[in-house]
PDB file of C-alpha atoms in Angstrom:
ATOM      1  CA  UNK A   1     -46.646 -55.881 -23.370  1.00 41.00           C
ATOM      2  CA  UNK A   2     -49.341 -53.692 -21.812  1.00 42.00           C
ATOM      3  CA  UNK A   3     -52.726 -54.546 -20.396  1.00 44.00           C
ATOM      4  CA  UNK A   4     -55.706 -52.312 -19.408  1.00 41.00           C
ATOM      5  CA  UNK A   5     -54.636 -49.028 -21.134  1.00 40.00           C
ATOM      6  CA  UNK A   6     -50.983 -49.347 -19.803  1.00 41.00           C
ATOM      7  CA  UNK A   7     -51.821 -49.700 -16.167  1.00 46.00           C
ATOM      8  CA  UNK A   8     -50.803 -53.365 -15.968  1.00 57.00           C
ATOM      9  CA  UNK A   9     -47.724 -54.775 -17.786  1.00 57.00           C
ATOM     10  CA  UNK A  10     -46.451 -58.275 -18.317  1.00 60.00           C
ATOM     11  CA  UNK A  11     -43.683 -59.945 -20.332  1.00 59.00           C
ATOM     12  CA  UNK A  12     -44.828 -62.445 -23.027  1.00 57.00           C
ATOM     13  CA  UNK A  13     -41.544 -64.285 -23.023  1.00 55.00           C
ATOM     14  CA  UNK A  14     -40.419 -64.729 -19.448  1.00 56.00           C
ATOM     15  CA  UNK A  15     -43.824 -64.550 -17.742  1.00 59.00           C
ATOM     16  CA  UNK A  16     -42.933 -61.486 -15.531  1.00 60.00           C
ATOM     17  CA  UNK A  17     -45.977 -60.074 -13.766  1.00 62.00           C
ATOM     18  CA  UNK A  18     -48.365 -62.552 -15.492  1.00 66.00           C
ATOM     19  CA  UNK A  19     -49.850 -63.790 -12.219  1.00 67.00           C
ATOM     20  CA  UNK A  20     -50.881 -60.160 -11.297  1.00 68.00           C
ATOM     21  CA  UNK A  21     -52.302 -59.592 -14.697  1.00 72.00           C
ATOM     22  CA  UNK A  22     -54.313 -62.895 -14.418  1.00 73.00           C
ATOM     23  CA  UNK A  23     -55.797 -61.723 -11.062  1.00 74.00           C
ATOM     24  CA  UNK A  24     -56.628 -58.356 -12.613  1.00 74.00           C
ATOM     25  CA  UNK A  25     -58.449 -60.093 -15.489  1.00 78.00           C
ATOM     26  CA  UNK A  26     -60.237 -62.359 -13.266  1.00 80.00           C
ATOM     27  CA  UNK A  27     -61.393 -59.612 -11.099  1.00 80.00           C
ATOM     28  CA  UNK A  28     -62.499 -57.485 -14.014  1.00 80.00           C
ATOM     29  CA  UNK A  29     -64.550 -60.526 -15.364  1.00 83.00           C
ATOM     30  CA  UNK A  30     -66.309 -60.937 -11.836  1.00 83.00           C
ATOM     31  CA  UNK A  31     -67.167 -57.205 -11.574  1.00 84.00           C
ATOM     32  CA  UNK A  32     -68.562 -57.300 -15.104  1.00 83.00           C
ATOM     33  CA  UNK A  33     -70.745 -60.224 -14.632  1.00 84.00           C
ATOM     34  CA  UNK A  34     -71.999 -58.564 -11.208  1.00 85.00           C
ATOM     35  CA  UNK A  35     -72.934 -55.516 -13.097  1.00 83.00           C
ATOM     36  CA  UNK A  36     -74.627 -57.397 -15.846  1.00 83.00           C
ATOM     37  CA  UNK A  37     -76.751 -59.275 -13.341  1.00 84.00           C
ATOM     38  CA  UNK A  38     -77.737 -56.073 -11.612  1.00 83.00           C
ATOM     39  CA  UNK A  39     -78.711 -54.623 -15.162  1.00 80.00           C
ATOM     40  CA  UNK A  40     -80.849 -57.845 -15.712  1.00 83.00           C
ATOM     41  CA  UNK A  41     -82.512 -57.421 -12.338  1.00 83.00           C
ATOM     42  CA  UNK A  42     -83.412 -53.917 -12.994  1.00 81.00           C
ATOM     43  CA  UNK A  43     -84.747 -54.657 -16.485  1.00 79.00           C
ATOM     44  CA  UNK A  44     -87.007 -57.292 -15.040  1.00 81.00           C
ATOM     45  CA  UNK A  45     -88.303 -55.118 -12.382  1.00 80.00           C
ATOM     46  CA  UNK A  46     -89.107 -52.346 -14.942  1.00 77.00           C
ATOM     47  CA  UNK A  47     -90.801 -54.801 -17.196  1.00 76.00           C
ATOM     48  CA  UNK A  48     -93.034 -56.201 -14.467  1.00 78.00           C
ATOM     49  CA  UNK A  49     -93.967 -52.843 -13.058  1.00 78.00           C
ATOM     50  CA  UNK A  50     -94.388 -51.079 -16.415  1.00 75.00           C
ATOM     51  CA  UNK A  51     -95.857 -53.578 -18.782  1.00 72.00           C
ATOM     52  CA  UNK A  52     -97.110 -50.927 -21.203  1.00 73.00           C
ATOM     53  CA  UNK A  53     -93.667 -49.485 -21.801  1.00 71.00           C
ATOM     54  CA  UNK A  54     -92.478 -52.055 -24.207  1.00 69.00           C
ATOM     55  CA  UNK A  55     -88.835 -50.886 -24.672  1.00 72.00           C
ATOM     56  CA  UNK A  56     -88.078 -49.303 -21.376  1.00 75.00           C
ATOM     57  CA  UNK A  57     -86.693 -52.687 -20.089  1.00 73.00           C
ATOM     58  CA  UNK A  58     -84.413 -52.923 -23.043  1.00 78.00           C
ATOM     59  CA  UNK A  59     -83.068 -49.369 -22.504  1.00 77.00           C
ATOM     60  CA  UNK A  60     -82.339 -50.225 -18.847  1.00 75.00           C
ATOM     61  CA  UNK A  61     -80.645 -53.432 -19.734  1.00 77.00           C
ATOM     62  CA  UNK A  62     -78.389 -51.761 -22.391  1.00 79.00           C
ATOM     63  CA  UNK A  63     -77.554 -48.916 -20.141  1.00 77.00           C
ATOM     64  CA  UNK A  64     -76.397 -51.088 -17.253  1.00 76.00           C
ATOM     65  CA  UNK A  65     -75.044 -54.132 -19.118  1.00 79.00           C
ATOM     66  CA  UNK A  66     -73.621 -52.843 -22.389  1.00 79.00           C
ATOM     67  CA  UNK A  67     -70.313 -51.720 -21.134  1.00 81.00           C
ATOM     68  CA  UNK A  68     -69.631 -54.374 -18.515  1.00 81.00           C
ATOM     69  CA  UNK A  69     -70.391 -57.055 -21.281  1.00 83.00           C
ATOM     70  CA  UNK A  70     -67.797 -55.246 -23.474  1.00 81.00           C
ATOM     71  CA  UNK A  71     -65.138 -55.242 -20.688  1.00 80.00           C
ATOM     72  CA  UNK A  72     -65.884 -58.893 -19.854  1.00 81.00           C
ATOM     73  CA  UNK A  73     -65.397 -59.915 -23.461  1.00 84.00           C
ATOM     74  CA  UNK A  74     -62.229 -57.964 -23.681  1.00 81.00           C
ATOM     75  CA  UNK A  75     -60.792 -59.364 -20.438  1.00 79.00           C
ATOM     76  CA  UNK A  76     -61.846 -62.936 -21.415  1.00 80.00           C
ATOM     77  CA  UNK A  77     -59.901 -62.587 -24.780  1.00 79.00           C
ATOM     78  CA  UNK A  78     -56.872 -61.175 -22.926  1.00 78.00           C
ATOM     79  CA  UNK A  79     -57.133 -64.075 -20.354  1.00 77.00           C
ATOM     80  CA  UNK A  80     -57.108 -66.600 -23.408  1.00 78.00           C
ATOM     81  CA  UNK A  81     -54.172 -64.895 -24.892  1.00 75.00           C
ATOM     82  CA  UNK A  82     -52.314 -65.013 -21.560  1.00 72.00           C
ATOM     83  CA  UNK A  83     -53.085 -68.709 -21.061  1.00 74.00           C
ATOM     84  CA  UNK A  84     -51.803 -69.622 -24.560  1.00 73.00           C
ATOM     85  CA  UNK A  85     -48.421 -67.954 -23.913  1.00 66.00           C
ATOM     86  CA  UNK A  86     -45.460 -70.303 -23.206  1.00 63.00           C
ATOM     87  CA  UNK A  87     -43.145 -68.642 -20.663  1.00 58.00           C
ATOM     88  CA  UNK A  88     -39.449 -69.326 -20.585  1.00 56.00           C
ATOM     89  CA  UNK A  89     -37.735 -68.631 -17.332  1.00 52.00           C
ATOM     90  CA  UNK A  90     -34.746 -66.413 -17.261  1.00 51.00           C
ATOM     91  CA  UNK A  91     -31.392 -68.032 -16.492  1.00 48.00           C
ATOM     92  CA  UNK A  92     -30.913 -66.451 -13.161  1.00 46.00           C
ATOM     93  CA  UNK A  93     -34.232 -67.443 -11.568  1.00 45.00           C
ATOM     94  CA  UNK A  94     -32.489 -70.352  -9.848  1.00 39.00           C
ATOM     95  CA  UNK A  95     -30.856 -67.897  -7.628  1.00 44.00           C
ATOM     96  CA  UNK A  96     -34.034 -66.510  -6.208  1.00 46.00           C
ATOM     97  CA  UNK A  97     -35.801 -67.395  -2.887  1.00 44.00           C
ATOM     98  CA  UNK A  98     -39.358 -66.717  -1.875  1.00 49.00           C
ATOM     99  CA  UNK A  99     -40.686 -64.916   1.066  1.00 49.00           C
ATOM    100  CA  UNK A 100     -44.405 -64.779   2.078  1.00 47.00           C
ATOM    101  CA  UNK A 101     -45.976 -61.444   2.849  1.00 47.00           C
ATOM    102  CA  UNK A 102     -47.925 -61.904   5.917  1.00 45.00           C
ATOM    103  CA  UNK A 103     -51.246 -60.164   6.565  1.00 41.00           C
ATOM    104  CA  UNK A 104     -52.193 -58.710  10.007  1.00 40.00           C
ATOM    105  CA  UNK A 105     -53.843 -62.114  10.813  1.00 40.00           C
ATOM    106  CA  UNK A 106     -50.644 -63.961  10.122  1.00 42.00           C
ATOM    107  CA  UNK A 107     -51.849 -65.668   6.882  1.00 41.00           C
ATOM    108  CA  UNK A 108     -49.599 -65.475   3.972  1.00 44.00           C
ATOM    109  CA  UNK A 109     -51.139 -63.244   1.326  1.00 50.00           C
ATOM    110  CA  UNK A 110     -48.468 -63.156  -1.406  1.00 53.00           C
ATOM    111  CA  UNK A 111     -45.180 -64.807  -2.261  1.00 54.00           C
ATOM    112  CA  UNK A 112     -42.443 -62.455  -3.135  1.00 58.00           C
ATOM    113  CA  UNK A 113     -39.275 -63.542  -4.954  1.00 56.00           C
ATOM    114  CA  UNK A 114     -36.019 -61.901  -3.989  1.00 56.00           C
ATOM    115  CA  UNK A 115     -32.791 -62.341  -5.721  1.00 56.00           C
ATOM    116  CA  UNK A 116     -29.882 -63.246  -3.435  1.00 51.00           C
ATOM    117  CA  UNK A 117     -27.264 -60.975  -5.529  1.00 52.00           C
ATOM    118  CA  UNK A 118     -28.785 -58.102  -7.427  1.00 70.00           C
ATOM    119  CA  UNK A 119     -27.493 -54.887  -8.737  1.00 81.00           C
ATOM    120  CA  UNK A 120     -23.670 -55.624  -8.422  1.00 82.00           C
ATOM    121  CA  UNK A 121     -22.709 -52.590 -10.255  1.00 85.00           C
ATOM    122  CA  UNK A 122     -24.238 -50.537  -7.423  1.00 86.00           C
ATOM    123  CA  UNK A 123     -22.947 -52.724  -4.528  1.00 86.00           C
ATOM    124  CA  UNK A 124     -19.293 -52.146  -5.485  1.00 87.00           C
ATOM    125  CA  UNK A 125     -19.611 -48.331  -5.505  1.00 89.00           C
ATOM    126  CA  UNK A 126     -17.502 -46.706  -2.796  1.00 89.00           C
ATOM    127  CA  UNK A 127     -19.206 -44.413  -0.218  1.00 89.00           C
ATOM    128  CA  UNK A 128     -20.149 -41.569  -0.285  1.00 91.00           C
ATOM    129  CA  UNK A 129     -21.477 -42.407  -3.786  1.00 91.00           C
ATOM    130  CA  UNK A 130     -21.198 -39.627  -6.429  1.00 92.00           C
ATOM    131  CA  UNK A 131     -24.636 -38.037  -7.156  1.00 92.00           C
ATOM    132  CA  UNK A 132     -26.406 -35.851  -9.681  1.00 91.00           C
ATOM    133  CA  UNK A 133     -29.948 -34.462  -9.854  1.00 90.00           C
ATOM    134  CA  UNK A 134     -32.100 -35.256 -12.621  1.00 88.00           C
ATOM    135  CA  UNK A 135     -33.523 -32.591 -14.986  1.00 89.00           C
ATOM    136  CA  UNK A 136     -36.952 -33.076 -13.362  1.00 86.00           C
ATOM    137  CA  UNK A 137     -35.493 -32.580  -9.958  1.00 89.00           C
ATOM    138  CA  UNK A 138     -33.588 -29.453 -10.953  1.00 90.00           C
ATOM    139  CA  UNK A 139     -36.831 -28.100 -12.528  1.00 91.00           C
ATOM    140  CA  UNK A 140     -38.744 -28.832  -9.360  1.00 89.00           C
ATOM    141  CA  UNK A 141     -36.145 -27.298  -7.039  1.00 91.00           C
ATOM    142  CA  UNK A 142     -36.042 -24.094  -9.172  1.00 92.00           C
ATOM    143  CA  UNK A 143     -39.784 -23.911  -9.342  1.00 91.00           C
ATOM    144  CA  UNK A 144     -40.187 -24.293  -5.663  1.00 90.00           C
ATOM    145  CA  UNK A 145     -37.574 -21.725  -4.886  1.00 92.00           C
ATOM    146  CA  UNK A 146     -39.111 -19.259  -7.250  1.00 91.00           C
ATOM    147  CA  UNK A 147     -42.540 -19.679  -5.841  1.00 87.00           C
ATOM    148  CA  UNK A 148     -41.332 -19.585  -2.289  1.00 88.00           C
ATOM    149  CA  UNK A 149     -39.278 -16.432  -2.879  1.00 89.00           C
ATOM    150  CA  UNK A 150     -42.268 -14.633  -4.661  1.00 86.00           C
ATOM    151  CA  UNK A 151     -44.580 -15.656  -1.963  1.00 82.00           C
ATOM    152  CA  UNK A 152     -42.082 -14.404   0.824  1.00 84.00           C
ATOM    153  CA  UNK A 153     -41.538 -11.181  -0.835  1.00 85.00           C
ATOM    154  CA  UNK A 154     -45.010 -10.228  -2.013  1.00 79.00           C
ATOM    155  CA  UNK A 155     -47.508 -12.731  -0.563  1.00 76.00           C
ATOM    156  CA  UNK A 156     -46.280 -12.726   3.073  1.00 77.00           C
ATOM    157  CA  UNK A 157     -46.501  -8.979   3.662  1.00 78.00           C
ATOM    158  CA  UNK A 158     -50.036  -8.920   2.043  1.00 74.00           C
ATOM    159  CA  UNK A 159     -51.083 -11.761   4.356  1.00 73.00           C
ATOM    160  CA  UNK A 160     -49.644 -10.123   7.324  1.00 72.00           C
ATOM    161  CA  UNK A 161     -51.436  -6.788   6.609  1.00 73.00           C
ATOM    162  CA  UNK A 162     -54.854  -8.662   6.040  1.00 69.00           C
ATOM    163  CA  UNK A 163     -54.235 -10.476   9.304  1.00 67.00           C
ATOM    164  CA  UNK A 164     -53.670  -7.268  11.277  1.00 69.00           C
ATOM    165  CA  UNK A 165     -56.696  -5.538   9.618  1.00 68.00           C
ATOM    166  CA  UNK A 166     -59.088  -4.807  12.594  1.00 65.00           C
ATOM    167  CA  UNK A 167     -62.096  -4.840  10.228  1.00 63.00           C
ATOM    168  CA  UNK A 168     -61.279  -8.315   8.818  1.00 56.00           C
ATOM    169  CA  UNK A 169     -63.738 -10.980   9.358  1.00 54.00           C
ATOM    170  CA  UNK A 170     -62.525 -13.340  12.348  1.00 55.00           C
ATOM    171  CA  UNK A 171     -62.633 -16.538  10.410  1.00 52.00           C
ATOM    172  CA  UNK A 172     -60.761 -15.125   7.549  1.00 57.00           C
ATOM    173  CA  UNK A 173     -57.683 -14.602   9.801  1.00 60.00           C
ATOM    174  CA  UNK A 174     -57.533 -18.323  10.414  1.00 66.00           C
ATOM    175  CA  UNK A 175     -57.842 -19.139   6.746  1.00 66.00           C
ATOM    176  CA  UNK A 176     -54.802 -16.854   6.008  1.00 68.00           C
ATOM    177  CA  UNK A 177     -52.843 -18.830   8.694  1.00 73.00           C
ATOM    178  CA  UNK A 178     -53.835 -22.113   7.046  1.00 77.00           C
ATOM    179  CA  UNK A 179     -52.626 -20.991   3.553  1.00 75.00           C
ATOM    180  CA  UNK A 180     -49.395 -19.813   5.190  1.00 79.00           C
ATOM    181  CA  UNK A 181     -48.833 -23.108   6.898  1.00 81.00           C
ATOM    182  CA  UNK A 182     -49.610 -25.036   3.527  1.00 84.00           C
ATOM    183  CA  UNK A 183     -47.199 -23.170   1.486  1.00 85.00           C
ATOM    184  CA  UNK A 184     -44.225 -23.110   3.899  1.00 87.00           C
ATOM    185  CA  UNK A 185     -44.983 -26.638   5.247  1.00 88.00           C
ATOM    186  CA  UNK A 186     -45.195 -28.210   1.789  1.00 88.00           C
ATOM    187  CA  UNK A 187     -42.013 -26.363   0.747  1.00 89.00           C
ATOM    188  CA  UNK A 188     -40.207 -27.833   3.988  1.00 91.00           C
ATOM    189  CA  UNK A 189     -41.406 -31.288   3.325  1.00 91.00           C
ATOM    190  CA  UNK A 190     -40.190 -31.024  -0.280  1.00 90.00           C
ATOM    191  CA  UNK A 191     -36.719 -29.799   0.438  1.00 92.00           C
ATOM    192  CA  UNK A 192     -36.415 -32.226   3.524  1.00 92.00           C
ATOM    193  CA  UNK A 193     -37.199 -35.297   1.110  1.00 90.00           C
ATOM    194  CA  UNK A 194     -34.554 -34.091  -1.411  1.00 91.00           C
ATOM    195  CA  UNK A 195     -32.031 -33.793   1.427  1.00 93.00           C
ATOM    196  CA  UNK A 196     -32.973 -37.289   2.759  1.00 92.00           C
ATOM    197  CA  UNK A 197     -32.767 -39.075  -0.498  1.00 92.00           C
ATOM    198  CA  UNK A 198     -29.412 -37.504  -1.166  1.00 93.00           C
ATOM    199  CA  UNK A 199     -28.103 -38.926   2.144  1.00 93.00           C
ATOM    200  CA  UNK A 200     -29.666 -42.313   1.515  1.00 93.00           C
ATOM    201  CA  UNK A 201     -28.189 -42.680  -2.075  1.00 93.00           C
ATOM    202  CA  UNK A 202     -24.750 -41.531  -0.986  1.00 93.00           C
ATOM    203  CA  UNK A 203     -24.457 -43.438   2.173  1.00 93.00           C
ATOM    204  CA  UNK A 204     -27.331 -45.692   2.655  1.00 91.00           C
ATOM    205  CA  UNK A 205     -27.358 -49.596   2.600  1.00 91.00           C
ATOM    206  CA  UNK A 206     -28.363 -51.251  -0.617  1.00 91.00           C
ATOM    207  CA  UNK A 207     -31.122 -54.018  -0.858  1.00 89.00           C
ATOM    208  CA  UNK A 208     -32.954 -55.677  -3.651  1.00 87.00           C
ATOM    209  CA  UNK A 209     -36.681 -54.296  -3.693  1.00 88.00           C
ATOM    210  CA  UNK A 210     -39.852 -55.640  -5.001  1.00 87.00           C
ATOM    211  CA  UNK A 211     -42.686 -53.572  -6.271  1.00 87.00           C
ATOM    212  CA  UNK A 212     -45.896 -54.969  -4.712  1.00 85.00           C
ATOM    213  CA  UNK A 213     -48.497 -52.403  -6.067  1.00 83.00           C
ATOM    214  CA  UNK A 214     -48.556 -49.472  -8.379  1.00 81.00           C
ATOM    215  CA  UNK A 215     -51.041 -46.737  -8.781  1.00 81.00           C
ATOM    216  CA  UNK A 216     -51.284 -44.384 -11.762  1.00 73.00           C
ATOM    217  CA  UNK A 217     -52.868 -41.053 -11.801  1.00 68.00           C
ATOM    218  CA  UNK A 218     -53.068 -38.206 -14.310  1.00 64.00           C
ATOM    219  CA  UNK A 219     -50.017 -36.351 -12.956  1.00 66.00           C
ATOM    220  CA  UNK A 220     -48.456 -38.645 -10.287  1.00 74.00           C
ATOM    221  CA  UNK A 221     -47.644 -42.383 -10.011  1.00 81.00           C
ATOM    222  CA  UNK A 222     -47.115 -44.015  -6.583  1.00 86.00           C
ATOM    223  CA  UNK A 223     -45.864 -47.524  -5.741  1.00 88.00           C
ATOM    224  CA  UNK A 224     -45.838 -49.824  -2.751  1.00 89.00           C
ATOM    225  CA  UNK A 225     -42.626 -51.822  -2.337  1.00 91.00           C
ATOM    226  CA  UNK A 226     -40.741 -53.957   0.057  1.00 90.00           C
ATOM    227  CA  UNK A 227     -37.198 -55.105   0.662  1.00 89.00           C
ATOM    228  CA  UNK A 228     -35.370 -57.591   2.781  1.00 85.00           C
ATOM    229  CA  UNK A 229     -32.949 -56.600   5.408  1.00 84.00           C
ATOM    230  CA  UNK A 230     -29.704 -58.659   6.058  1.00 77.00           C
ATOM    231  CA  UNK A 231     -31.399 -60.132   9.178  1.00 77.00           C
ATOM    232  CA  UNK A 232     -34.309 -61.459   7.011  1.00 77.00           C
ATOM    233  CA  UNK A 233     -37.021 -58.992   8.136  1.00 83.00           C
ATOM    234  CA  UNK A 234     -39.276 -57.535   5.430  1.00 86.00           C
ATOM    235  CA  UNK A 235     -39.675 -53.707   5.364  1.00 89.00           C
ATOM    236  CA  UNK A 236     -42.582 -52.219   3.486  1.00 90.00           C
ATOM    237  CA  UNK A 237     -42.602 -48.672   2.077  1.00 90.00           C
ATOM    238  CA  UNK A 238     -44.565 -46.335  -0.278  1.00 90.00           C
ATOM    239  CA  UNK A 239     -43.562 -43.429  -2.388  1.00 89.00           C
ATOM    240  CA  UNK A 240     -44.136 -41.394  -5.535  1.00 88.00           C
ATOM    241  CA  UNK A 241     -42.494 -42.733  -8.530  1.00 86.00           C
ATOM    242  CA  UNK A 242     -40.898 -39.853 -10.328  1.00 81.00           C
ATOM    243  CA  UNK A 243     -39.747 -41.970 -13.315  1.00 80.00           C
ATOM    244  CA  UNK A 244     -43.235 -43.424 -13.882  1.00 78.00           C
ATOM    245  CA  UNK A 245     -41.328 -46.568 -15.036  1.00 78.00           C
ATOM    246  CA  UNK A 246     -42.129 -48.945 -12.172  1.00 82.00           C
ATOM    247  CA  UNK A 247     -44.809 -51.691 -12.170  1.00 80.00           C
ATOM    248  CA  UNK A 248     -46.033 -54.565 -10.013  1.00 79.00           C
ATOM    249  CA  UNK A 249     -43.575 -57.387  -9.961  1.00 78.00           C
ATOM    250  CA  UNK A 250     -40.443 -55.359 -10.954  1.00 81.00           C
ATOM    251  CA  UNK A 251     -37.290 -55.621  -8.830  1.00 85.00           C
ATOM    252  CA  UNK A 252     -35.744 -52.317  -7.930  1.00 87.00           C
ATOM    253  CA  UNK A 253     -32.681 -51.202  -5.939  1.00 90.00           C
ATOM    254  CA  UNK A 254     -33.628 -49.764  -2.702  1.00 92.00           C
ATOM    255  CA  UNK A 255     -31.319 -47.517  -0.453  1.00 93.00           C
ATOM    256  CA  UNK A 256     -32.233 -47.391   3.252  1.00 92.00           C
ATOM    257  CA  UNK A 257     -30.962 -46.112   6.566  1.00 91.00           C
ATOM    258  CA  UNK A 258     -29.209 -48.891   8.531  1.00 88.00           C
ATOM    259  CA  UNK A 259     -30.283 -47.172  11.809  1.00 89.00           C
ATOM    260  CA  UNK A 260     -33.782 -46.495  10.714  1.00 90.00           C
ATOM    261  CA  UNK A 261     -34.930 -48.924   7.963  1.00 88.00           C
ATOM    262  CA  UNK A 262     -38.325 -46.919   7.687  1.00 88.00           C
ATOM    263  CA  UNK A 263     -36.260 -44.339   5.796  1.00 92.00           C
ATOM    264  CA  UNK A 264     -35.718 -45.805   2.369  1.00 92.00           C
ATOM    265  CA  UNK A 265     -35.952 -44.841  -1.299  1.00 92.00           C
ATOM    266  CA  UNK A 266     -36.076 -46.875  -4.425  1.00 91.00           C
ATOM    267  CA  UNK A 267     -33.479 -45.578  -6.875  1.00 89.00           C
ATOM    268  CA  UNK A 268     -35.988 -45.054  -9.792  1.00 87.00           C
ATOM    269  CA  UNK A 269     -38.247 -43.018  -7.425  1.00 88.00           C
ATOM    270  CA  UNK A 270     -35.738 -40.397  -6.351  1.00 90.00           C
ATOM    271  CA  UNK A 271     -35.131 -37.174  -8.126  1.00 89.00           C
ATOM    272  CA  UNK A 272     -31.403 -37.647  -7.596  1.00 89.00           C
ATOM    273  CA  UNK A 273     -29.345 -40.333  -9.431  1.00 89.00           C
ATOM    274  CA  UNK A 274     -26.018 -42.058  -8.902  1.00 89.00           C
ATOM    275  CA  UNK A 275     -23.478 -40.466 -11.323  1.00 81.00           C
TER     276      UNK A 275
END
């Protein structure tokens, strides 16, 4: 079940993600009431300073408070609906254990539940694991190669000629270098990431990860996640979600480098999949 135009999701049966949704609703209600209070203050100020304009204060009040009141009522109804639900825990919740996420001050900020044994079908696969690239990954690779080839064949000579032009403006030369660095630099990072994710999925260690935050945009979606090493240490990461299917509170398989745990990739965020 979705909430807030699909940006927050929760399960009405098992209660997955309902605490995060409850927090979002509470925050939306508080912000709405704050904006309504500002609207009332502005309306009172306009009424006192301009007593001859009888309806100016009403227009100010409607402009500042109309939409916040609507969102407050909508959030309150969602909160009542969420409170009325009766959640039934899933059978395997007894196999979970909690780890507190610590802020920089050392104060626990969030309790994260990890399952002791998760994704057994992935854990038994022999290494190197067989991989295949998704259709989206193949499209991105082909598109990047075409753009890079066209720029190298046609754009690079033109830029080089403009850079060597003695009559060119001095500042323009640096802008040409910047565009060159951006195109080749972005291409290098893109192909390096594809190579690293294939290494991690083929030979990396497997851990059960937890999505701690999710941000949706018009074209991209990013997540923040964490996973627990065999020694008990929590590792946090952030990446783009190519599948656009991960949300806060979800458990996801994470592959990481045993020698450098900072290098990690959730399976669903990769443009490469395990065959």
